[in-house]
PDB file of C-alpha atoms in Angstrom:
ATOM      1  CA  UNK Q   1     101.738  57.312 -98.703  1.00 49.00           C
ATOM      2  CA  UNK Q   2     103.500  58.791 -95.666  1.00 60.00           C
ATOM      3  CA  UNK Q   3     103.854  55.324 -94.149  1.00 67.00           C
ATOM      4  CA  UNK Q   4     105.346  53.992 -97.373  1.00 77.00           C
ATOM      5  CA  UNK Q   5     107.795  56.890 -97.561  1.00 84.00           C
ATOM      6  CA  UNK Q   6     108.876  56.344 -93.971  1.00 88.00           C
ATOM      7  CA  UNK Q   7     109.381  52.652 -94.634  1.00 89.00           C
ATOM      8  CA  UNK Q   8     111.443  53.451 -97.727  1.00 91.00           C
ATOM      9  CA  UNK Q   9     113.559  55.880 -95.714  1.00 93.00           C
ATOM     10  CA  UNK Q  10     114.200  53.278 -93.012  1.00 93.00           C
ATOM     11  CA  UNK Q  11     115.168  50.775 -95.699  1.00 95.00           C
ATOM     12  CA  UNK Q  12     117.587  53.191 -97.353  1.00 96.00           C
ATOM     13  CA  UNK Q  13     119.298  53.720 -94.002  1.00 96.00           C
ATOM     14  CA  UNK Q  14     120.110  50.008 -94.023  1.00 95.00           C
ATOM     15  CA  UNK Q  15     120.845  49.530 -97.728  1.00 96.00           C
ATOM     16  CA  UNK Q  16     124.617  49.890 -97.347  1.00 94.00           C
ATOM     17  CA  UNK Q  17     124.833  47.130 -94.754  1.00 95.00           C
ATOM     18  CA  UNK Q  18     122.514  44.855 -96.716  1.00 97.00           C
ATOM     19  CA  UNK Q  19     124.571  45.396 -99.853  1.00 95.00           C
ATOM     20  CA  UNK Q  20     127.748  44.553 -97.973  1.00 93.00           C
ATOM     21  CA  UNK Q  21     126.235  41.336 -96.620  1.00 96.00           C
ATOM     22  CA  UNK Q  22     124.916  40.310-100.041  1.00 96.00           C
ATOM     23  CA  UNK Q  23     128.184  41.094-101.836  1.00 93.00           C
ATOM     24  CA  UNK Q  24     130.211  38.942 -99.481  1.00 93.00           C
ATOM     25  CA  UNK Q  25     127.755  36.116 -99.928  1.00 95.00           C
ATOM     26  CA  UNK Q  26     127.500  36.367-103.712  1.00 94.00           C
ATOM     27  CA  UNK Q  27     130.779  37.948-104.854  1.00 89.00           C
ATOM     28  CA  UNK Q  28     128.923  39.889-107.542  1.00 89.00           C
ATOM     29  CA  UNK Q  29     127.787  43.480-107.134  1.00 90.00           C
ATOM     30  CA  UNK Q  30     124.990  43.090-109.680  1.00 92.00           C
ATOM     31  CA  UNK Q  31     123.594  40.007-107.942  1.00 94.00           C
ATOM     32  CA  UNK Q  32     123.987  41.684-104.548  1.00 95.00           C
ATOM     33  CA  UNK Q  33     121.948  44.680-105.714  1.00 96.00           C
ATOM     34  CA  UNK Q  34     119.295  42.311-107.095  1.00 97.00           C
ATOM     35  CA  UNK Q  35     119.054  40.575-103.718  1.00 97.00           C
ATOM     36  CA  UNK Q  36     118.748  43.873-101.860  1.00 97.00           C
ATOM     37  CA  UNK Q  37     116.059  45.085-104.273  1.00 97.00           C
ATOM     38  CA  UNK Q  38     114.112  41.853-103.788  1.00 97.00           C
ATOM     39  CA  UNK Q  39     114.317  42.397-100.025  1.00 96.00           C
ATOM     40  CA  UNK Q  40     112.808  45.866-100.496  1.00 95.00           C
ATOM     41  CA  UNK Q  41     109.951  44.450-102.549  1.00 94.00           C
ATOM     42  CA  UNK Q  42     109.191  41.924 -99.826  1.00 94.00           C
ATOM     43  CA  UNK Q  43     109.369  44.612 -97.157  1.00 94.00           C
ATOM     44  CA  UNK Q  44     107.058  46.938 -99.076  1.00 91.00           C
ATOM     45  CA  UNK Q  45     104.460  44.176 -99.245  1.00 90.00           C
ATOM     46  CA  UNK Q  46     104.460  43.801 -95.458  1.00 87.00           C
ATOM     47  CA  UNK Q  47     103.373  47.373 -94.843  1.00 74.00           C
ATOM     48  CA  UNK Q  48     105.890  47.757 -92.003  1.00 71.00           C
ATOM     49  CA  UNK Q  49     105.160  46.997 -88.373  1.00 79.00           C
ATOM     50  CA  UNK Q  50     108.446  45.091 -87.902  1.00 88.00           C
ATOM     51  CA  UNK Q  51     110.092  45.523 -84.504  1.00 87.00           C
ATOM     52  CA  UNK Q  52     113.723  44.860 -85.468  1.00 92.00           C
ATOM     53  CA  UNK Q  53     113.931  45.949 -89.073  1.00 94.00           C
ATOM     54  CA  UNK Q  54     117.691  45.451 -89.388  1.00 95.00           C
ATOM     55  CA  UNK Q  55     117.491  41.841 -88.228  1.00 95.00           C
ATOM     56  CA  UNK Q  56     114.446  41.162 -90.409  1.00 96.00           C
ATOM     57  CA  UNK Q  57     116.082  42.581 -93.528  1.00 96.00           C
ATOM     58  CA  UNK Q  58     119.364  40.782 -92.861  1.00 97.00           C
ATOM     59  CA  UNK Q  59     117.453  37.498 -92.585  1.00 96.00           C
ATOM     60  CA  UNK Q  60     115.499  38.135 -95.777  1.00 97.00           C
ATOM     61  CA  UNK Q  61     118.574  39.164 -97.790  1.00 98.00           C
ATOM     62  CA  UNK Q  62     120.494  36.168 -96.472  1.00 97.00           C
ATOM     63  CA  UNK Q  63     117.746  33.746 -97.494  1.00 97.00           C
ATOM     64  CA  UNK Q  64     117.566  35.308-100.943  1.00 98.00           C
ATOM     65  CA  UNK Q  65     121.342  34.981-101.294  1.00 97.00           C
ATOM     66  CA  UNK Q  66     121.220  31.383-100.068  1.00 97.00           C
ATOM     67  CA  UNK Q  67     118.692  30.545-102.772  1.00 96.00           C
ATOM     68  CA  UNK Q  68     120.861  32.260-105.387  1.00 96.00           C
ATOM     69  CA  UNK Q  69     123.953  30.363-104.217  1.00 95.00           C
ATOM     70  CA  UNK Q  70     122.106  27.057-104.352  1.00 93.00           C
ATOM     71  CA  UNK Q  71     120.898  27.838-107.856  1.00 92.00           C
ATOM     72  CA  UNK Q  72     124.443  28.713-108.870  1.00 85.00           C
ATOM     73  CA  UNK Q  73     125.752  25.474-107.353  1.00 75.00           C
ATOM     74  CA  UNK Q  74     123.164  23.455-109.265  1.00 71.00           C
ATOM     75  CA  UNK Q  75     124.546  24.983-112.473  1.00 69.00           C
ATOM     76  CA  UNK Q  76     128.043  24.009-111.265  1.00 57.00           C
ATOM     77  CA  UNK Q  77     129.629  27.368-111.947  1.00 57.00           C
ATOM     78  CA  UNK Q  78     133.383  27.090-111.579  1.00 58.00           C
ATOM     79  CA  UNK Q  79     135.205  29.771-109.537  1.00 56.00           C
ATOM     80  CA  UNK Q  80     138.288  28.968-111.590  1.00 56.00           C
ATOM     81  CA  UNK Q  81     137.131  30.187-114.955  1.00 48.00           C
ATOM     82  CA  UNK Q  82     138.994  30.316-118.228  1.00 52.00           C
ATOM     83  CA  UNK Q  83     141.245  33.299-118.651  1.00 48.00           C
ATOM     84  CA  UNK Q  84     139.105  36.414-119.210  1.00 45.00           C
ATOM     85  CA  UNK Q  85     140.028  38.889-121.935  1.00 41.00           C
ATOM     86  CA  UNK Q  86     143.016  41.072-121.129  1.00 42.00           C
ATOM     87  CA  UNK Q  87     140.747  44.099-120.729  1.00 38.00           C
ATOM     88  CA  UNK Q  88     138.350  42.479-118.270  1.00 43.00           C
ATOM     89  CA  UNK Q  89     140.160  43.617-115.130  1.00 42.00           C
ATOM     90  CA  UNK Q  90     140.375  47.207-116.351  1.00 45.00           C
ATOM     91  CA  UNK Q  91     136.681  47.177-117.214  1.00 51.00           C
ATOM     92  CA  UNK Q  92     135.553  46.075-113.739  1.00 57.00           C
ATOM     93  CA  UNK Q  93     133.187  48.842-112.525  1.00 60.00           C
ATOM     94  CA  UNK Q  94     134.956  51.201-110.146  1.00 62.00           C
ATOM     95  CA  UNK Q  95     132.477  50.737-107.301  1.00 67.00           C
ATOM     96  CA  UNK Q  96     132.829  46.962-107.535  1.00 68.00           C
ATOM     97  CA  UNK Q  97     136.616  47.213-107.654  1.00 67.00           C
ATOM     98  CA  UNK Q  98     136.586  49.349-104.502  1.00 67.00           C
ATOM     99  CA  UNK Q  99     134.203  46.954-102.784  1.00 68.00           C
ATOM    100  CA  UNK Q 100     136.295  43.951-103.781  1.00 69.00           C
ATOM    101  CA  UNK Q 101     139.396  45.617-102.340  1.00 69.00           C
ATOM    102  CA  UNK Q 102     137.570  46.322 -99.080  1.00 65.00           C
ATOM    103  CA  UNK Q 103     136.512  42.685 -98.753  1.00 72.00           C
ATOM    104  CA  UNK Q 104     139.890  41.273 -99.738  1.00 81.00           C
ATOM    105  CA  UNK Q 105     140.641  39.649-103.075  1.00 80.00           C
ATOM    106  CA  UNK Q 106     141.893  36.415-101.520  1.00 87.00           C
ATOM    107  CA  UNK Q 107     138.797  36.161 -99.321  1.00 90.00           C
ATOM    108  CA  UNK Q 108     136.507  36.464-102.344  1.00 88.00           C
ATOM    109  CA  UNK Q 109     138.323  33.572-104.009  1.00 89.00           C
ATOM    110  CA  UNK Q 110     138.085  31.343-100.938  1.00 91.00           C
ATOM    111  CA  UNK Q 111     134.437  32.201-100.318  1.00 92.00           C
ATOM    112  CA  UNK Q 112     133.682  30.957-103.821  1.00 89.00           C
ATOM    113  CA  UNK Q 113     134.965  27.516-102.853  1.00 89.00           C
ATOM    114  CA  UNK Q 114     132.542  27.157 -99.927  1.00 93.00           C
ATOM    115  CA  UNK Q 115     129.184  25.438-100.112  1.00 95.00           C
ATOM    116  CA  UNK Q 116     126.131  27.744 -99.981  1.00 96.00           C
ATOM    117  CA  UNK Q 117     125.294  27.036 -96.326  1.00 97.00           C
ATOM    118  CA  UNK Q 118     128.945  27.313 -95.265  1.00 97.00           C
ATOM    119  CA  UNK Q 119     129.310  30.635 -97.016  1.00 96.00           C
ATOM    120  CA  UNK Q 120     126.160  32.109 -95.489  1.00 97.00           C
ATOM    121  CA  UNK Q 121     127.071  30.882 -91.992  1.00 97.00           C
ATOM    122  CA  UNK Q 122     130.601  32.277 -92.229  1.00 97.00           C
ATOM    123  CA  UNK Q 123     129.606  35.643 -93.671  1.00 96.00           C
ATOM    124  CA  UNK Q 124     126.821  36.224 -91.177  1.00 97.00           C
ATOM    125  CA  UNK Q 125     128.664  35.128 -88.045  1.00 97.00           C
ATOM    126  CA  UNK Q 126     132.353  35.797 -88.702  1.00 95.00           C
ATOM    127  CA  UNK Q 127     132.078  38.925 -90.840  1.00 94.00           C
ATOM    128  CA  UNK Q 128     128.901  40.546 -89.444  1.00 95.00           C
ATOM    129  CA  UNK Q 129     128.681  39.100 -85.912  1.00 95.00           C
ATOM    130  CA  UNK Q 130     125.161  37.758 -86.408  1.00 96.00           C
ATOM    131  CA  UNK Q 131     124.375  35.427 -83.463  1.00 96.00           C
ATOM    132  CA  UNK Q 132     124.124  31.725 -84.186  1.00 97.00           C
ATOM    133  CA  UNK Q 133     120.434  31.512 -83.303  1.00 96.00           C
ATOM    134  CA  UNK Q 134     119.721  33.925 -86.170  1.00 96.00           C
ATOM    135  CA  UNK Q 135     122.159  32.140 -88.483  1.00 97.00           C
ATOM    136  CA  UNK Q 136     120.434  28.850 -87.711  1.00 97.00           C
ATOM    137  CA  UNK Q 137     117.058  30.405 -88.541  1.00 96.00           C
ATOM    138  CA  UNK Q 138     118.320  31.615 -91.924  1.00 97.00           C
ATOM    139  CA  UNK Q 139     119.716  28.183 -92.769  1.00 97.00           C
ATOM    140  CA  UNK Q 140     116.812  26.269 -91.237  1.00 96.00           C
ATOM    141  CA  UNK Q 141     119.329  24.276 -89.183  1.00 96.00           C
ATOM    142  CA  UNK Q 142     119.964  23.738 -85.494  1.00 97.00           C
ATOM    143  CA  UNK Q 143     122.413  26.049 -83.718  1.00 97.00           C
ATOM    144  CA  UNK Q 144     125.028  23.283 -83.343  1.00 97.00           C
ATOM    145  CA  UNK Q 145     124.744  22.567 -87.070  1.00 98.00           C
ATOM    146  CA  UNK Q 146     125.117  26.277 -87.902  1.00 97.00           C
ATOM    147  CA  UNK Q 147     128.197  26.509 -85.672  1.00 97.00           C
ATOM    148  CA  UNK Q 148     129.709  23.482 -87.368  1.00 98.00           C
ATOM    149  CA  UNK Q 149     129.134  25.006 -90.809  1.00 97.00           C
ATOM    150  CA  UNK Q 150     130.803  28.264 -89.775  1.00 97.00           C
ATOM    151  CA  UNK Q 151     133.723  26.408 -88.188  1.00 96.00           C
ATOM    152  CA  UNK Q 152     134.256  24.315 -91.307  1.00 96.00           C
ATOM    153  CA  UNK Q 153     134.146  27.437 -93.478  1.00 96.00           C
ATOM    154  CA  UNK Q 154     136.567  29.236 -91.153  1.00 95.00           C
ATOM    155  CA  UNK Q 155     139.063  26.417 -91.488  1.00 94.00           C
ATOM    156  CA  UNK Q 156     138.846  26.563 -95.291  1.00 93.00           C
ATOM    157  CA  UNK Q 157     139.218  30.343 -95.322  1.00 94.00           C
ATOM    158  CA  UNK Q 158     142.341  30.249 -93.174  1.00 91.00           C
ATOM    159  CA  UNK Q 159     143.861  27.348 -95.062  1.00 91.00           C
ATOM    160  CA  UNK Q 160     146.519  25.026 -93.658  1.00 91.00           C
ATOM    161  CA  UNK Q 161     149.993  26.564 -93.320  1.00 93.00           C
ATOM    162  CA  UNK Q 162     152.836  24.116 -93.913  1.00 93.00           C
ATOM    163  CA  UNK Q 163     155.501  26.323 -92.317  1.00 91.00           C
ATOM    164  CA  UNK Q 164     155.736  27.635 -88.725  1.00 93.00           C
ATOM    165  CA  UNK Q 165     154.089  30.954 -87.958  1.00 90.00           C
ATOM    166  CA  UNK Q 166     157.266  33.015 -87.575  1.00 94.00           C
ATOM    167  CA  UNK Q 167     158.689  31.617 -90.815  1.00 96.00           C
ATOM    168  CA  UNK Q 168     155.396  32.265 -92.604  1.00 96.00           C
ATOM    169  CA  UNK Q 169     155.518  35.894 -91.454  1.00 95.00           C
ATOM    170  CA  UNK Q 170     159.044  36.265 -92.863  1.00 96.00           C
ATOM    171  CA  UNK Q 171     158.011  34.670 -96.149  1.00 97.00           C
ATOM    172  CA  UNK Q 172     155.015  36.977 -96.340  1.00 96.00           C
ATOM    173  CA  UNK Q 173     157.244  40.052 -95.968  1.00 97.00           C
ATOM    174  CA  UNK Q 174     159.435  38.868 -98.838  1.00 98.00           C
ATOM    175  CA  UNK Q 175     156.455  38.097-101.079  1.00 97.00           C
ATOM    176  CA  UNK Q 176     154.878  41.479-100.282  1.00 96.00           C
ATOM    177  CA  UNK Q 177     158.133  43.212-101.240  1.00 97.00           C
ATOM    178  CA  UNK Q 178     158.248  41.189-104.460  1.00 97.00           C
ATOM    179  CA  UNK Q 179     154.643  42.097-105.347  1.00 96.00           C
ATOM    180  CA  UNK Q 180     155.210  45.768-104.552  1.00 96.00           C
ATOM    181  CA  UNK Q 181     158.265  45.868-106.806  1.00 96.00           C
ATOM    182  CA  UNK Q 182     156.442  44.017-109.590  1.00 95.00           C
ATOM    183  CA  UNK Q 183     153.433  46.331-109.352  1.00 94.00           C
ATOM    184  CA  UNK Q 184     155.675  49.381-109.605  1.00 93.00           C
ATOM    185  CA  UNK Q 185     157.761  47.932-112.410  1.00 93.00           C
ATOM    186  CA  UNK Q 186     160.807  48.616-110.231  1.00 94.00           C
ATOM    187  CA  UNK Q 187     163.615  46.540-111.745  1.00 95.00           C
ATOM    188  CA  UNK Q 188     166.085  47.506-109.026  1.00 96.00           C
ATOM    189  CA  UNK Q 189     163.743  46.523-106.199  1.00 97.00           C
ATOM    190  CA  UNK Q 190     163.043  43.222-107.941  1.00 97.00           C
ATOM    191  CA  UNK Q 191     166.749  42.471-108.214  1.00 97.00           C
ATOM    192  CA  UNK Q 192     167.070  43.148-104.471  1.00 97.00           C
ATOM    193  CA  UNK Q 193     164.333  40.667-103.556  1.00 98.00           C
ATOM    194  CA  UNK Q 194     165.249  37.923-106.052  1.00 98.00           C
ATOM    195  CA  UNK Q 195     167.964  35.355-105.353  1.00 98.00           C
ATOM    196  CA  UNK Q 196     170.805  35.437-107.915  1.00 97.00           C
ATOM    197  CA  UNK Q 197     169.911  31.966-109.209  1.00 97.00           C
ATOM    198  CA  UNK Q 198     166.103  32.424-109.023  1.00 98.00           C
ATOM    199  CA  UNK Q 199     163.961  30.364-111.414  1.00 98.00           C
ATOM    200  CA  UNK Q 200     160.549  31.289-112.794  1.00 97.00           C
ATOM    201  CA  UNK Q 201     158.179  28.771-114.373  1.00 96.00           C
ATOM    202  CA  UNK Q 202     154.985  30.035-116.006  1.00 93.00           C
ATOM    203  CA  UNK Q 203     152.053  28.506-117.818  1.00 92.00           C
ATOM    204  CA  UNK Q 204     152.735  29.380-121.486  1.00 91.00           C
ATOM    205  CA  UNK Q 205     149.087  30.442-121.856  1.00 87.00           C
ATOM    206  CA  UNK Q 206     149.685  33.568-119.736  1.00 87.00           C
ATOM    207  CA  UNK Q 207     152.816  34.670-121.611  1.00 87.00           C
ATOM    208  CA  UNK Q 208     153.156  36.844-124.705  1.00 84.00           C
ATOM    209  CA  UNK Q 209     154.193  34.955-127.861  1.00 85.00           C
ATOM    210  CA  UNK Q 210     157.853  34.076-127.949  1.00 83.00           C
ATOM    211  CA  UNK Q 211     158.449  34.474-124.211  1.00 85.00           C
ATOM    212  CA  UNK Q 212     160.074  31.460-122.561  1.00 91.00           C
ATOM    213  CA  UNK Q 213     158.069  29.588-119.942  1.00 92.00           C
ATOM    214  CA  UNK Q 214     161.192  29.129-117.836  1.00 96.00           C
ATOM    215  CA  UNK Q 215     163.559  31.928-116.900  1.00 96.00           C
ATOM    216  CA  UNK Q 216     166.738  31.618-114.835  1.00 97.00           C
ATOM    217  CA  UNK Q 217     168.782  34.244-113.069  1.00 97.00           C
ATOM    218  CA  UNK Q 218     167.755  37.418-111.277  1.00 97.00           C
ATOM    219  CA  UNK Q 219     168.089  39.744-114.268  1.00 97.00           C
ATOM    220  CA  UNK Q 220     166.042  37.563-116.639  1.00 96.00           C
ATOM    221  CA  UNK Q 221     163.350  36.866-114.032  1.00 96.00           C
ATOM    222  CA  UNK Q 222     163.109  40.538-113.018  1.00 96.00           C
ATOM    223  CA  UNK Q 223     162.683  41.621-116.639  1.00 94.00           C
ATOM    224  CA  UNK Q 224     160.131  38.864-117.241  1.00 92.00           C
ATOM    225  CA  UNK Q 225     158.212  39.930-114.129  1.00 93.00           C
ATOM    226  CA  UNK Q 226     158.093  43.562-115.245  1.00 91.00           C
ATOM    227  CA  UNK Q 227     156.772  42.392-118.609  1.00 87.00           C
ATOM    228  CA  UNK Q 228     153.701  40.978-116.808  1.00 85.00           C
ATOM    229  CA  UNK Q 229     153.187  43.868-114.392  1.00 87.00           C
ATOM    230  CA  UNK Q 230     149.711  44.590-115.839  1.00 86.00           C
ATOM    231  CA  UNK Q 231     148.559  41.397-114.093  1.00 85.00           C
ATOM    232  CA  UNK Q 232     149.255  42.888-110.658  1.00 89.00           C
ATOM    233  CA  UNK Q 233     146.291  45.259-110.474  1.00 86.00           C
ATOM    234  CA  UNK Q 234     144.135  42.522-108.962  1.00 85.00           C
ATOM    235  CA  UNK Q 235     146.961  40.656-107.258  1.00 92.00           C
ATOM    236  CA  UNK Q 236     147.269  40.130-103.525  1.00 92.00           C
ATOM    237  CA  UNK Q 237     149.384  38.099-101.151  1.00 95.00           C
ATOM    238  CA  UNK Q 238     147.629  34.947 -99.937  1.00 95.00           C
ATOM    239  CA  UNK Q 239     148.294  31.521 -98.526  1.00 96.00           C
ATOM    240  CA  UNK Q 240     149.010  29.354-101.574  1.00 96.00           C
ATOM    241  CA  UNK Q 241     149.467  25.644-100.902  1.00 96.00           C
ATOM    242  CA  UNK Q 242     150.338  26.400 -97.308  1.00 95.00           C
ATOM    243  CA  UNK Q 243     152.928  29.151 -97.792  1.00 97.00           C
ATOM    244  CA  UNK Q 244     152.957  32.817 -98.715  1.00 97.00           C
ATOM    245  CA  UNK Q 245     152.172  33.304-102.390  1.00 97.00           C
ATOM    246  CA  UNK Q 246     150.158  35.523-104.700  1.00 96.00           C
ATOM    247  CA  UNK Q 247     146.733  35.277-106.325  1.00 95.00           C
ATOM    248  CA  UNK Q 248     145.445  37.364-109.235  1.00 92.00           C
ATOM    249  CA  UNK Q 249     141.677  37.685-109.037  1.00 89.00           C
ATOM    250  CA  UNK Q 250     139.919  40.109-111.435  1.00 83.00           C
ATOM    251  CA  UNK Q 251     136.220  40.180-110.607  1.00 72.00           C
ATOM    252  CA  UNK Q 252     136.809  37.953-107.588  1.00 75.00           C
ATOM    253  CA  UNK Q 253     137.604  34.924-109.769  1.00 83.00           C
ATOM    254  CA  UNK Q 254     140.946  33.199-109.552  1.00 91.00           C
ATOM    255  CA  UNK Q 255     142.888  33.879-112.738  1.00 92.00           C
ATOM    256  CA  UNK Q 256     146.455  33.103-111.673  1.00 94.00           C
ATOM    257  CA  UNK Q 257     148.203  31.714-108.612  1.00 96.00           C
ATOM    258  CA  UNK Q 258     151.887  32.127-107.864  1.00 96.00           C
ATOM    259  CA  UNK Q 259     153.583  29.476-105.782  1.00 97.00           C
ATOM    260  CA  UNK Q 260     156.593  31.254-104.304  1.00 97.00           C
ATOM    261  CA  UNK Q 261     159.615  29.626-102.656  1.00 97.00           C
ATOM    262  CA  UNK Q 262     161.521  31.880-100.269  1.00 98.00           C
ATOM    263  CA  UNK Q 263     165.032  31.020 -99.111  1.00 97.00           C
ATOM    264  CA  UNK Q 264     167.472  33.197 -97.210  1.00 96.00           C
ATOM    265  CA  UNK Q 265     165.139  36.191 -97.229  1.00 96.00           C
ATOM    266  CA  UNK Q 266     164.782  36.240-101.037  1.00 98.00           C
ATOM    267  CA  UNK Q 267     162.561  34.706-103.694  1.00 98.00           C
ATOM    268  CA  UNK Q 268     164.359  31.566-104.826  1.00 98.00           C
ATOM    269  CA  UNK Q 269     161.698  30.450-107.307  1.00 98.00           C
ATOM    270  CA  UNK Q 270     158.131  31.077-108.324  1.00 97.00           C
ATOM    271  CA  UNK Q 271     155.643  29.275-110.503  1.00 97.00           C
ATOM    272  CA  UNK Q 272     152.717  30.925-112.294  1.00 95.00           C
ATOM    273  CA  UNK Q 273     149.741  28.545-112.359  1.00 95.00           C
ATOM    274  CA  UNK Q 274     146.776  29.201-114.679  1.00 93.00           C
ATOM    275  CA  UNK Q 275     143.851  27.418-116.319  1.00 91.00           C
ATOM    276  CA  UNK Q 276     141.065  25.410-114.735  1.00 89.00           C
ATOM    277  CA  UNK Q 277     142.988  22.166-114.410  1.00 89.00           C
ATOM    278  CA  UNK Q 278     146.024  23.785-112.828  1.00 91.00           C
ATOM    279  CA  UNK Q 279     144.116  26.074-110.480  1.00 93.00           C
ATOM    280  CA  UNK Q 280     141.901  23.281-109.164  1.00 90.00           C
ATOM    281  CA  UNK Q 281     145.087  21.788-107.727  1.00 91.00           C
ATOM    282  CA  UNK Q 282     145.927  24.981-105.797  1.00 94.00           C
ATOM    283  CA  UNK Q 283     144.745  25.528-102.223  1.00 94.00           C
ATOM    284  CA  UNK Q 284     144.196  29.207-101.414  1.00 94.00           C
ATOM    285  CA  UNK Q 285     143.786  30.628 -97.924  1.00 94.00           C
ATOM    286  CA  UNK Q 286     143.633  34.093 -96.393  1.00 92.00           C
ATOM    287  CA  UNK Q 287     146.709  35.398 -94.599  1.00 89.00           C
ATOM    288  CA  UNK Q 288     146.060  37.426 -91.472  1.00 74.00           C
ATOM    289  CA  UNK Q 289     142.866  38.048 -89.530  1.00 57.00           C
ATOM    290  CA  UNK Q 290     139.558  37.686 -91.368  1.00 58.00           C
ATOM    291  CA  UNK Q 291     136.745  39.855 -90.146  1.00 50.00           C
TER     292      UNK Q 291
END
């Protein structure tokens, strides 16, 4: 019994890290906890005697997650789901909301577009600094193959900017100011960041009844943006079709994408894209350093 208790104590010391690994691989706190629990069951059957317990558990959890991702892929789950109920974002468990924020909402969306092996390779190496020999062992691939998978995933995560770096940085600052003003419902700040002749196009499905899909002019667009401020709780700035934009991702699933056009240091236009068909045509990347 003492040996079992000691093993359980050693496992609990590592639970937080294992949960973090599993969550980044699966994007679901419930599934991550299931994977970690399965790893404990497998460990308890070994009776201990493992030299590097952290490495062993990381490998086991990663293989469990890989199997779960492959099963999910075989069911062809779509990361761009239909619009969830309005209350779904507010009902996201607090611990999962905090964890999602720590990972990065845009990163969760992009990770969902990766193949199972790509996702595992990227999470292990780029996010947790697991050496490629261990990554290769998890994937049952050669080290060069594991490196190629991680490199391919890294490219997808970063996306492909279509504007120069300095210009992208300036656009990002404008979009961040726009999102901050929208989140705060600050009409004055919105008017400051919107061009006088700004145009907003939105998918009618995301608008309240009777609200026009197209708005023109800073005042009308600012008021229309404030009307949808409840959408900003799970919004973050991201690379959208190669330029700074915004994604709304309750539960780590892409609900809305905003293509934003910045001119002269202000938002000249933005388009709200929703629905499976529309979102499949949007390329999302992570702005800034991932790690």
